[in-house]
Amino acid sequence: MLGYIARRLIWMLLVLWGVMTITFFVARVIPADPVGAILGPQAPPEAIERERERLGLNRPIYVQYIRYIFDLLRGDLGISLRTRRPVLQDIAQFFPATAELALSAFLIGVVLGISVGVVSAVYPGRVIDHASRVFAIVGLSMPAFWLGLLLLLGFYYKLGWLPGPGQLPYWMPRPPRVTGFLFVDALLAHDWSALTSYLKHLVMPAFTLGWISTASIARITRASMLEVLREEYIKTARMKGLKESGVVMKHAFKNALLPIITVVGIRLASLLEGAVLTETVFAWPGLGRYATHSFLSIDFNAVVGVAIFTAFLYAFCNLAVDLLYAYLNPKIRYV
């Protein structure tokens, strides 16, 4: 197992290198001048040229690539042209907001998705099965930004039950930053008003992302459970007089977990990378919104840095899923 993990880590490094290389060259071959975009159209040409020279953008592209690799080996993702701060510092600042949103949506998706999928498989062809399939189709078909706008229109604008975009009201000060996670920082500061307001702001964006995750997890759970429930050992367990709940959860669900774990791992990685549209609709100060602004402002270093970080999240989640396979099924051995 240790040898397998070591090989996977090596492949992970190769994947990160490939993503970095492709993103680096694609970002620099597009016909756009990031310095001109940052300084504005009124900036004199000599000022633009001085800034390009300071940032090394006037050098040949292969020289910039080699320099970037050496900086990357030292843990330096470069300086953001838009924020004027290290990209790694920006990622560390914006990622906690994305992580809180993603984990909340992930819990919603896993709990609801598995529950709906299991119930649908246990009662195939009935009303609850048809309703769950319609729910899954609607969840997969409806764009996240559209669902977010509908929630804002209904629960914020029309009914006034939930607050609008953002993490906190504009007039409420944030708790002292300790971990970067607003939920944890509010708890540490005993700022109950900020904590309550934050949880209310979290409901709509978390449900928007969780709806999509729920739909995909419910579909794969139903399909996997239906396949397992047809097996002979399930019929044998029922013939022995075991309770139906025990047959479903102890025998069927446990053996149907492997494909479910695959989808859950992929959904977690996609959520952690930063839901661009959801964070934009709800003005959520996370990594997805940061990536969007960086792309629109042609911020090369920030775009490449976010791409590398996203690739790392996907690779790490895939490795965790593979290791979880071996834990759930002792017959699986990696060599």
Short mmCIF file of C-alpha atoms in Angstrom, two decimals, residues 93-219:
data_model
loop_
_atom_site.label_atom_id
_atom_site.label_comp_id
_atom_site.label_asym_id
_atom_site.label_seq_id
_atom_site.Cartn_x
_atom_site.Cartn_y
_atom_site.Cartn_z
CA GLN A 93 -7.54 34.16 2.07
CA PHE A 94 -10.36 33.19 -0.30
CA PHE A 95 -10.35 29.41 0.01
CA PRO A 96 -11.83 29.20 3.56
CA ALA A 97 -15.06 30.84 2.36
CA THR A 98 -15.27 28.32 -0.49
CA ALA A 99 -14.48 25.42 1.86
CA GLU A 100 -17.27 26.41 4.26
CA LEU A 101 -19.76 26.74 1.42
CA ALA A 102 -18.59 23.52 -0.25
CA LEU A 103 -18.71 21.42 2.92
CA SER A 104 -22.19 22.69 3.76
CA ALA A 105 -23.41 21.86 0.25
CA PHE A 106 -21.60 18.53 0.42
CA LEU A 107 -23.42 17.52 3.61
CA ILE A 108 -26.74 18.49 2.06
CA GLY A 109 -25.95 16.55 -1.10
CA VAL A 110 -24.75 13.40 0.66
CA VAL A 111 -27.55 13.17 3.23
CA LEU A 112 -30.38 13.98 0.84
CA GLY A 113 -28.89 12.25 -2.19
CA ILE A 114 -28.22 8.93 -0.48
CA SER A 115 -31.56 9.01 1.33
CA VAL A 116 -33.51 9.72 -1.85
CA GLY A 117 -31.54 7.13 -3.83
CA VAL A 118 -32.00 4.37 -1.26
CA VAL A 119 -35.73 4.99 -0.83
CA SER A 120 -36.18 5.11 -4.61
CA ALA A 121 -34.39 1.77 -5.05
CA VAL A 122 -36.32 0.06 -2.25
CA TYR A 123 -39.67 1.10 -3.79
CA PRO A 124 -39.03 0.89 -7.56
CA GLY A 125 -41.83 1.88 -9.88
CA ARG A 126 -43.87 3.54 -7.16
CA VAL A 127 -44.82 7.17 -6.77
CA ILE A 128 -41.83 7.97 -4.57
CA ASP A 129 -39.50 6.41 -7.16
CA HIS A 130 -40.95 8.49 -10.01
CA ALA A 131 -40.84 11.61 -7.85
CA SER A 132 -37.17 11.05 -6.97
CA ARG A 133 -36.25 10.54 -10.62
CA VAL A 134 -38.02 13.76 -11.60
CA PHE A 135 -36.19 15.48 -8.72
CA ALA A 136 -32.84 14.17 -10.01
CA ILE A 137 -33.52 15.21 -13.60
CA VAL A 138 -34.59 18.71 -12.56
CA GLY A 139 -31.56 19.02 -10.29
CA LEU A 140 -29.14 18.01 -13.04
CA SER A 141 -30.84 20.15 -15.69
CA MET A 142 -31.32 23.41 -13.79
CA PRO A 143 -28.25 25.71 -13.94
CA ALA A 144 -26.88 26.75 -10.58
CA PHE A 145 -27.06 30.45 -11.35
CA TRP A 146 -30.75 30.17 -12.32
CA LEU A 147 -31.64 28.33 -9.13
CA GLY A 148 -29.70 30.90 -7.12
CA LEU A 149 -31.54 33.78 -8.76
CA LEU A 150 -34.89 32.10 -8.10
CA LEU A 151 -34.00 31.64 -4.42
CA LEU A 152 -32.93 35.28 -4.13
CA LEU A 153 -36.12 36.43 -5.83
CA GLY A 154 -38.36 34.31 -3.64
CA PHE A 155 -36.82 34.14 -0.17
CA TYR A 156 -34.94 37.46 -0.13
CA TYR A 157 -36.79 39.91 -2.38
CA LYS A 158 -40.41 38.70 -2.15
CA LEU A 159 -40.71 37.03 1.27
CA GLY A 160 -37.78 38.57 3.14
CA TRP A 161 -37.18 35.36 5.08
CA LEU A 162 -33.45 35.15 4.31
CA PRO A 163 -30.75 37.80 3.87
CA GLY A 164 -29.29 38.75 0.51
CA PRO A 165 -25.86 38.14 -1.05
CA GLY A 166 -22.60 38.14 0.88
CA GLN A 167 -21.44 36.48 4.08
CA LEU A 168 -22.47 39.25 6.47
CA PRO A 169 -24.42 42.52 6.23
CA TYR A 170 -22.28 45.43 5.07
CA TRP A 171 -22.73 47.18 8.41
CA MET A 172 -21.68 44.21 10.58
CA PRO A 173 -17.95 43.94 11.40
CA ARG A 174 -16.28 40.59 10.82
CA PRO A 175 -14.90 38.68 13.81
CA PRO A 176 -11.11 38.85 14.26
CA ARG A 177 -9.48 36.61 11.65
CA VAL A 178 -7.86 33.60 13.34
CA THR A 179 -8.44 30.61 11.06
CA GLY A 180 -9.99 32.36 8.05
CA PHE A 181 -13.15 30.30 8.49
CA LEU A 182 -15.87 32.75 9.45
CA PHE A 183 -17.88 30.10 11.30
CA VAL A 184 -14.90 29.12 13.47
CA ASP A 185 -13.73 32.71 13.98
CA ALA A 186 -17.20 33.77 15.15
CA LEU A 187 -17.26 30.87 17.61
CA LEU A 188 -13.81 31.73 18.94
CA ALA A 189 -14.78 35.39 19.34
CA HIS A 190 -18.15 34.47 20.93
CA ASP A 191 -19.74 36.76 18.35
CA TRP A 192 -23.19 35.16 18.29
CA SER A 193 -24.83 37.88 16.19
CA ALA A 194 -22.22 37.45 13.44
CA LEU A 195 -22.54 33.66 13.67
CA THR A 196 -26.33 33.75 13.36
CA SER A 197 -26.21 36.19 10.47
CA TYR A 198 -23.55 34.13 8.69
CA LEU A 199 -25.58 30.91 8.97
CA LYS A 200 -28.62 32.68 7.51
CA HIS A 201 -26.50 33.98 4.61
CA LEU A 202 -25.16 30.46 4.05
CA VAL A 203 -28.56 28.78 3.56
CA MET A 204 -29.31 29.78 -0.04
CA PRO A 205 -25.86 29.31 -1.64
CA ALA A 206 -25.36 26.01 0.21
CA PHE A 207 -28.76 24.74 -0.94
CA THR A 208 -28.03 25.86 -4.52
CA LEU A 209 -24.85 23.79 -4.66
CA GLY A 210 -26.29 20.99 -2.57
CA TRP A 211 -29.26 20.57 -4.96
CA ILE A 212 -26.93 19.72 -7.84
CA SER A 213 -24.91 17.31 -5.70
CA THR A 214 -28.09 15.72 -4.36
CA ALA A 215 -29.37 14.97 -7.86
CA SER A 216 -26.17 13.26 -9.08
CA ILE A 217 -25.66 11.28 -5.86
CA ALA A 218 -29.31 10.17 -5.81
CA ARG A 219 -29.10 8.81 -9.35
#
